Structures are given as structure tokens and as C-alpha cells.
Amino acid sequence: MTVLLLAGIVFTLILITKQRDIASVGIVRNITHKLKSRSLSTNYWQAGITLFVANAALFTLAIVILFFLPYGAIAGLLMCIPLSLFTWMLFSKGWRGSWKDKVRMAFIGSTFFLFFLGWIFWYYATLEPAYPGDDLFMVWIGVIIASIFTIGAMSVSMFVILRK
């Protein structure tokens, strides 16, 4: 599991450092050109809600893959993380509005991670032992790990979209 975590971190760092190279690929230029002609490139509410929905859809896809495929965690990492970064990069490159509106769009799109973090803490706060004497220490470790991953995902997505 540690190897999988390290591979995911290294893969994410490679994607972030090669962001400018990926942005110059033909398909990315075509998509951002089409995006610039829509109101998504100037209206931060529409773009932020679209990013929110994209994050929710990719998270749902990762959960479905995790539960229905053998070694689903590996497939989910290898598919959903690059798709998420790709989506955020498209909106970053296609944005034509002001910098302040871009920050608002990024915050609206990242609220999915904040809602998920809130759900994690609510789940832990309302959790009751299954039987008397049940130790909830492992649940607490899971909450800490999920919190770290959620804050990391939000930070990476904000970095990708707000990078000049």
C-alpha cells in the first residue's frame, strides 16, 4: 500500500511539473479554444459549478471502480487523478476573466473537497462502537489519512488552476 501511495504522489508531481507541456498538446488547445467561446470562460459561477460536478463525478467513478474491480484502487488512482488534473488544467487555460474571478471559480470548484472533509469529520463524530469495548483507533487513523488526502487533492487542484 505504501508503494501505491508513493507511486500516486510521484505520478501527481510529474503531472504538475509537466503541466505546461501538456497544455501545448493539440487536443488541449482545441478544447480550450472551444471553451473560450462559451460563457464558462468568463462566468465564475458556471465554471466553478462545472468543476464541482466534475470532481463529484470523478470521485463517484473512483468509488465505483474501487468496489467493483479487483485492484480497483490502482485503477482509480491511474485514471481519476490524471482526469481531475486534466479538467482543472483545461479550465485554467480556457479562463478569460479576471484573476479575482478565477480564484472564486477555483474556490467554488474545490468546495467538493471541503464538503467531503466535513462528511469525514461528521462520520467520525457520530460513529458509535459496534459492541461494548470496541476500539475506534483504526477509524481515527482512517479519518486522519482521508483528511490528508482530501486536503492534498484540494491543494493540488488549486495549485494547478491558479498557476500562471
PDB file of C-alpha atoms in Angstrom:
ATOM      1  CA  MET A   1       0.000   0.000   0.000  1.00  0.00           C
ATOM      2  CA  THR A   2       2.912   2.327   0.744  1.00  0.00           C
ATOM      3  CA  VAL A   3       4.335   1.700  -2.707  1.00  0.00           C
ATOM      4  CA  LEU A   4       0.961   2.554  -4.225  1.00  0.00           C
ATOM      5  CA  LEU A   5       0.811   5.781  -2.218  1.00  0.00           C
ATOM      6  CA  LEU A   6       4.322   6.788  -3.238  1.00  0.00           C
ATOM      7  CA  ALA A   7       3.603   5.961  -6.884  1.00  0.00           C
ATOM      8  CA  GLY A   8       0.479   8.139  -6.783  1.00  0.00           C
ATOM      9  CA  ILE A   9       2.426  11.032  -5.249  1.00  0.00           C
ATOM     10  CA  VAL A  10       5.233  10.739  -7.799  1.00  0.00           C
ATOM     11  CA  PHE A  11       2.727  10.464 -10.660  1.00  0.00           C
ATOM     12  CA  THR A  12       0.914  13.587  -9.455  1.00  0.00           C
ATOM     13  CA  LEU A  13       4.170  15.524  -9.147  1.00  0.00           C
ATOM     14  CA  ILE A  14       5.143  14.532 -12.679  1.00  0.00           C
ATOM     15  CA  LEU A  15       1.775  15.691 -13.996  1.00  0.00           C
ATOM     16  CA  ILE A  16       2.083  19.018 -12.194  1.00  0.00           C
ATOM     17  CA  THR A  17       5.627  19.691 -13.400  1.00  0.00           C
ATOM     18  CA  LYS A  18       4.713  18.802 -16.994  1.00  0.00           C
ATOM     19  CA  GLN A  19       1.552  20.928 -16.918  1.00  0.00           C
ATOM     20  CA  ARG A  20       2.833  23.459 -19.450  1.00  0.00           C
ATOM     21  CA  ASP A  21       3.956  20.697 -21.828  1.00  0.00           C
ATOM     22  CA  ILE A  22       0.560  19.010 -21.601  1.00  0.00           C
ATOM     23  CA  ALA A  23      -1.175  22.345 -22.232  1.00  0.00           C
ATOM     24  CA  SER A  24       0.558  22.692 -25.589  1.00  0.00           C
ATOM     25  CA  VAL A  25      -0.788  19.375 -26.933  1.00  0.00           C
ATOM     26  CA  GLY A  26      -3.197  19.777 -29.848  1.00  0.00           C
ATOM     27  CA  ILE A  27      -6.280  18.268 -28.217  1.00  0.00           C
ATOM     28  CA  VAL A  28      -5.878  20.523 -25.179  1.00  0.00           C
ATOM     29  CA  ARG A  29      -5.610  23.592 -27.409  1.00  0.00           C
ATOM     30  CA  ASN A  30      -8.728  22.525 -29.311  1.00  0.00           C
ATOM     31  CA  ILE A  31     -10.750  22.003 -26.140  1.00  0.00           C
ATOM     32  CA  THR A  32      -9.606  25.280 -24.574  1.00  0.00           C
ATOM     33  CA  HIS A  33     -10.378  27.128 -27.819  1.00  0.00           C
ATOM     34  CA  LYS A  34     -13.933  25.761 -27.714  1.00  0.00           C
ATOM     35  CA  LEU A  35     -14.147  26.553 -24.005  1.00  0.00           C
ATOM     36  CA  LYS A  36     -13.121  30.169 -24.599  1.00  0.00           C
ATOM     37  CA  SER A  37     -16.092  30.689 -26.911  1.00  0.00           C
ATOM     38  CA  ARG A  38     -18.544  29.689 -24.139  1.00  0.00           C
ATOM     39  CA  SER A  39     -19.718  31.553 -21.068  1.00  0.00           C
ATOM     40  CA  LEU A  40     -17.778  29.049 -18.922  1.00  0.00           C
ATOM     41  CA  SER A  41     -14.614  31.021 -19.637  1.00  0.00           C
ATOM     42  CA  THR A  42     -15.921  34.261 -18.096  1.00  0.00           C
ATOM     43  CA  ASN A  43     -18.669  33.306 -15.629  1.00  0.00           C
ATOM     44  CA  TYR A  44     -17.021  32.034 -12.463  1.00  0.00           C
ATOM     45  CA  TRP A  45     -20.269  30.562 -11.094  1.00  0.00           C
ATOM     46  CA  GLN A  46     -20.864  28.360 -14.130  1.00  0.00           C
ATOM     47  CA  ALA A  47     -17.229  27.306 -14.357  1.00  0.00           C
ATOM     48  CA  GLY A  48     -16.981  26.649 -10.611  1.00  0.00           C
ATOM     49  CA  ILE A  49     -20.155  24.559 -10.548  1.00  0.00           C
ATOM     50  CA  THR A  50     -18.922  22.642 -13.586  1.00  0.00           C
ATOM     51  CA  LEU A  51     -15.651  21.900 -11.771  1.00  0.00           C
ATOM     52  CA  PHE A  52     -17.605  20.890  -8.666  1.00  0.00           C
ATOM     53  CA  VAL A  53     -19.714  18.447 -10.724  1.00  0.00           C
ATOM     54  CA  ALA A  54     -16.593  17.119 -12.478  1.00  0.00           C
ATOM     55  CA  ASN A  55     -14.915  16.461  -9.113  1.00  0.00           C
ATOM     56  CA  ALA A  56     -18.042  14.758  -7.797  1.00  0.00           C
ATOM     57  CA  ALA A  57     -18.340  12.610 -10.938  1.00  0.00           C
ATOM     58  CA  LEU A  58     -14.690  11.549 -10.824  1.00  0.00           C
ATOM     59  CA  PHE A  59     -14.982  10.753  -7.111  1.00  0.00           C
ATOM     60  CA  THR A  60     -18.090   8.653  -7.789  1.00  0.00           C
ATOM     61  CA  LEU A  61     -16.258   6.884 -10.617  1.00  0.00           C
ATOM     62  CA  ALA A  62     -13.326   6.149  -8.301  1.00  0.00           C
ATOM     63  CA  ILE A  63     -15.659   4.713  -5.640  1.00  0.00           C
ATOM     64  CA  VAL A  64     -17.434   2.524  -8.214  1.00  0.00           C
ATOM     65  CA  ILE A  65     -14.098   1.282  -9.554  1.00  0.00           C
ATOM     66  CA  LEU A  66     -12.856   0.617  -6.024  1.00  0.00           C
ATOM     67  CA  PHE A  67     -15.816  -1.590  -5.124  1.00  0.00           C
ATOM     68  CA  PHE A  68     -16.441  -3.396  -8.412  1.00  0.00           C
ATOM     69  CA  LEU A  69     -12.982  -4.103  -9.831  1.00  0.00           C
ATOM     70  CA  PRO A  70     -10.228  -6.229  -8.370  1.00  0.00           C
ATOM     71  CA  TYR A  71      -7.317  -3.948  -7.526  1.00  0.00           C
ATOM     72  CA  GLY A  72      -9.708  -1.060  -8.077  1.00  0.00           C
ATOM     73  CA  ALA A  73      -7.658   1.361  -6.009  1.00  0.00           C
ATOM     74  CA  ILE A  74      -4.831   1.143  -8.534  1.00  0.00           C
ATOM     75  CA  ALA A  75      -7.183   1.635 -11.483  1.00  0.00           C
ATOM     76  CA  GLY A  76      -8.902   4.522  -9.718  1.00  0.00           C
ATOM     77  CA  LEU A  77      -5.609   6.261  -8.998  1.00  0.00           C
ATOM     78  CA  LEU A  78      -4.295   5.778 -12.504  1.00  0.00           C
ATOM     79  CA  MET A  79      -7.474   7.059 -14.122  1.00  0.00           C
ATOM     80  CA  CYS A  80      -9.197   9.604 -11.873  1.00  0.00           C
ATOM     81  CA  ILE A  81      -6.225  11.660 -10.705  1.00  0.00           C
ATOM     82  CA  PRO A  82      -4.975  12.494 -14.226  1.00  0.00           C
ATOM     83  CA  LEU A  83      -8.544  13.160 -15.398  1.00  0.00           C
ATOM     84  CA  SER A  84      -9.095  15.534 -12.499  1.00  0.00           C
ATOM     85  CA  LEU A  85      -5.842  17.382 -13.114  1.00  0.00           C
ATOM     86  CA  PHE A  86      -6.617  17.490 -16.844  1.00  0.00           C
ATOM     87  CA  THR A  87     -10.045  19.011 -16.156  1.00  0.00           C
ATOM     88  CA  TRP A  88      -8.617  21.643 -13.835  1.00  0.00           C
ATOM     89  CA  MET A  89      -5.881  22.445 -16.364  1.00  0.00           C
ATOM     90  CA  LEU A  90      -8.445  22.896 -19.144  1.00  0.00           C
ATOM     91  CA  PHE A  91     -10.393  25.394 -17.087  1.00  0.00           C
ATOM     92  CA  SER A  92      -7.195  27.179 -16.121  1.00  0.00           C
ATOM     93  CA  LYS A  93      -6.056  27.566 -19.723  1.00  0.00           C
ATOM     94  CA  GLY A  94      -9.511  28.448 -21.027  1.00  0.00           C
ATOM     95  CA  TRP A  95     -10.243  31.161 -18.473  1.00  0.00           C
ATOM     96  CA  ARG A  96     -10.679  34.667 -19.933  1.00  0.00           C
ATOM     97  CA  GLY A  97     -11.983  36.523 -16.871  1.00  0.00           C
ATOM     98  CA  SER A  98     -10.154  38.422 -14.175  1.00  0.00           C
ATOM     99  CA  TRP A  99      -7.744  36.855 -11.692  1.00  0.00           C
ATOM    100  CA  LYS A 100     -10.159  37.518  -8.818  1.00  0.00           C
ATOM    101  CA  ASP A 101     -12.935  35.664 -10.639  1.00  0.00           C
ATOM    102  CA  LYS A 102     -10.535  32.808 -11.391  1.00  0.00           C
ATOM    103  CA  VAL A 103      -9.819  32.468  -7.664  1.00  0.00           C
ATOM    104  CA  ARG A 104     -13.578  32.451  -6.994  1.00  0.00           C
ATOM    105  CA  MET A 105     -14.072  29.770  -9.659  1.00  0.00           C
ATOM    106  CA  ALA A 106     -11.311  27.647  -8.120  1.00  0.00           C
ATOM    107  CA  PHE A 107     -12.817  28.006  -4.654  1.00  0.00           C
ATOM    108  CA  ILE A 108     -16.299  27.048  -5.873  1.00  0.00           C
ATOM    109  CA  GLY A 109     -14.867  24.036  -7.703  1.00  0.00           C
ATOM    110  CA  SER A 110     -12.890  22.977  -4.621  1.00  0.00           C
ATOM    111  CA  THR A 111     -15.847  23.110  -2.253  1.00  0.00           C
ATOM    112  CA  PHE A 112     -16.483  19.458  -3.124  1.00  0.00           C
ATOM    113  CA  PHE A 113     -13.340  18.613  -1.173  1.00  0.00           C
ATOM    114  CA  LEU A 114     -14.485  20.770   1.745  1.00  0.00           C
ATOM    115  CA  PHE A 115     -17.887  19.037   1.782  1.00  0.00           C
ATOM    116  CA  PHE A 116     -16.151  15.663   1.706  1.00  0.00           C
ATOM    117  CA  LEU A 117     -13.863  16.706   4.557  1.00  0.00           C
ATOM    118  CA  GLY A 118     -16.903  17.823   6.537  1.00  0.00           C
ATOM    119  CA  TRP A 119     -18.589  14.477   5.887  1.00  0.00           C
ATOM    120  CA  ILE A 120     -15.468  12.640   7.096  1.00  0.00           C
ATOM    121  CA  PHE A 121     -15.464  14.553  10.369  1.00  0.00           C
ATOM    122  CA  TRP A 122     -19.251  14.189  10.791  1.00  0.00           C
ATOM    123  CA  TYR A 123     -18.980  10.432  10.195  1.00  0.00           C
ATOM    124  CA  TYR A 124     -16.271  10.124  12.843  1.00  0.00           C
ATOM    125  CA  ALA A 125     -18.114  12.339  15.331  1.00  0.00           C
ATOM    126  CA  THR A 126     -21.337  10.327  15.050  1.00  0.00           C
ATOM    127  CA  LEU A 127     -19.702   6.895  14.936  1.00  0.00           C
ATOM    128  CA  GLU A 128     -20.628   4.560  17.755  1.00  0.00           C
ATOM    129  CA  PRO A 129     -18.849   1.344  18.697  1.00  0.00           C
ATOM    130  CA  ALA A 130     -20.369  -1.818  17.217  1.00  0.00           C
ATOM    131  CA  TYR A 131     -20.083  -3.599  20.571  1.00  0.00           C
ATOM    132  CA  PRO A 132     -19.072  -2.602  24.111  1.00  0.00           C
ATOM    133  CA  GLY A 133     -15.331  -2.135  24.335  1.00  0.00           C
ATOM    134  CA  ASP A 134     -14.908  -1.640  20.587  1.00  0.00           C
ATOM    135  CA  ASP A 135     -11.732   0.321  19.879  1.00  0.00           C
ATOM    136  CA  LEU A 136     -12.184   3.121  17.347  1.00  0.00           C
ATOM    137  CA  PHE A 137      -8.471   3.874  16.997  1.00  0.00           C
ATOM    138  CA  MET A 138      -8.265   2.422  13.472  1.00  0.00           C
ATOM    139  CA  VAL A 139     -11.234   4.548  12.441  1.00  0.00           C
ATOM    140  CA  TRP A 140      -9.374   7.586  13.748  1.00  0.00           C
ATOM    141  CA  ILE A 141      -6.325   6.651  11.654  1.00  0.00           C
ATOM    142  CA  GLY A 142      -8.606   6.342   8.616  1.00  0.00           C
ATOM    143  CA  VAL A 143     -10.038   9.801   9.329  1.00  0.00           C
ATOM    144  CA  ILE A 144      -6.536  11.270   9.511  1.00  0.00           C
ATOM    145  CA  ILE A 145      -5.464   9.596   6.253  1.00  0.00           C
ATOM    146  CA  ALA A 146      -8.672  10.618   4.458  1.00  0.00           C
ATOM    147  CA  SER A 147      -8.231  14.181   5.723  1.00  0.00           C
ATOM    148  CA  ILE A 148      -4.655  14.320   4.456  1.00  0.00           C
ATOM    149  CA  PHE A 149      -5.682  13.009   1.024  1.00  0.00           C
ATOM    150  CA  THR A 150      -8.625  15.391   0.792  1.00  0.00           C
ATOM    151  CA  ILE A 151      -6.577  18.444   1.760  1.00  0.00           C
ATOM    152  CA  GLY A 152      -3.837  17.295  -0.627  1.00  0.00           C
ATOM    153  CA  ALA A 153      -6.288  16.903  -3.511  1.00  0.00           C
ATOM    154  CA  MET A 154      -7.743  20.340  -2.863  1.00  0.00           C
ATOM    155  CA  SER A 155      -4.276  21.901  -2.658  1.00  0.00           C
ATOM    156  CA  VAL A 156      -3.086  20.275  -5.868  1.00  0.00           C
ATOM    157  CA  SER A 157      -6.197  21.306  -7.772  1.00  0.00           C
ATOM    158  CA  MET A 158      -5.922  24.886  -6.520  1.00  0.00           C
ATOM    159  CA  PHE A 159      -2.227  24.925  -7.464  1.00  0.00           C
ATOM    160  CA  VAL A 160      -2.981  23.666 -10.968  1.00  0.00           C
ATOM    161  CA  ILE A 161      -5.685  26.200 -11.665  1.00  0.00           C
ATOM    162  CA  LEU A 162      -4.026  29.233 -10.068  1.00  0.00           C
ATOM    163  CA  ARG A 163      -0.581  28.623 -11.539  1.00  0.00           C
ATOM    164  CA  LYS A 164       0.409  31.226 -14.103  1.00  0.00           C
TER     165      LYS A 164
END
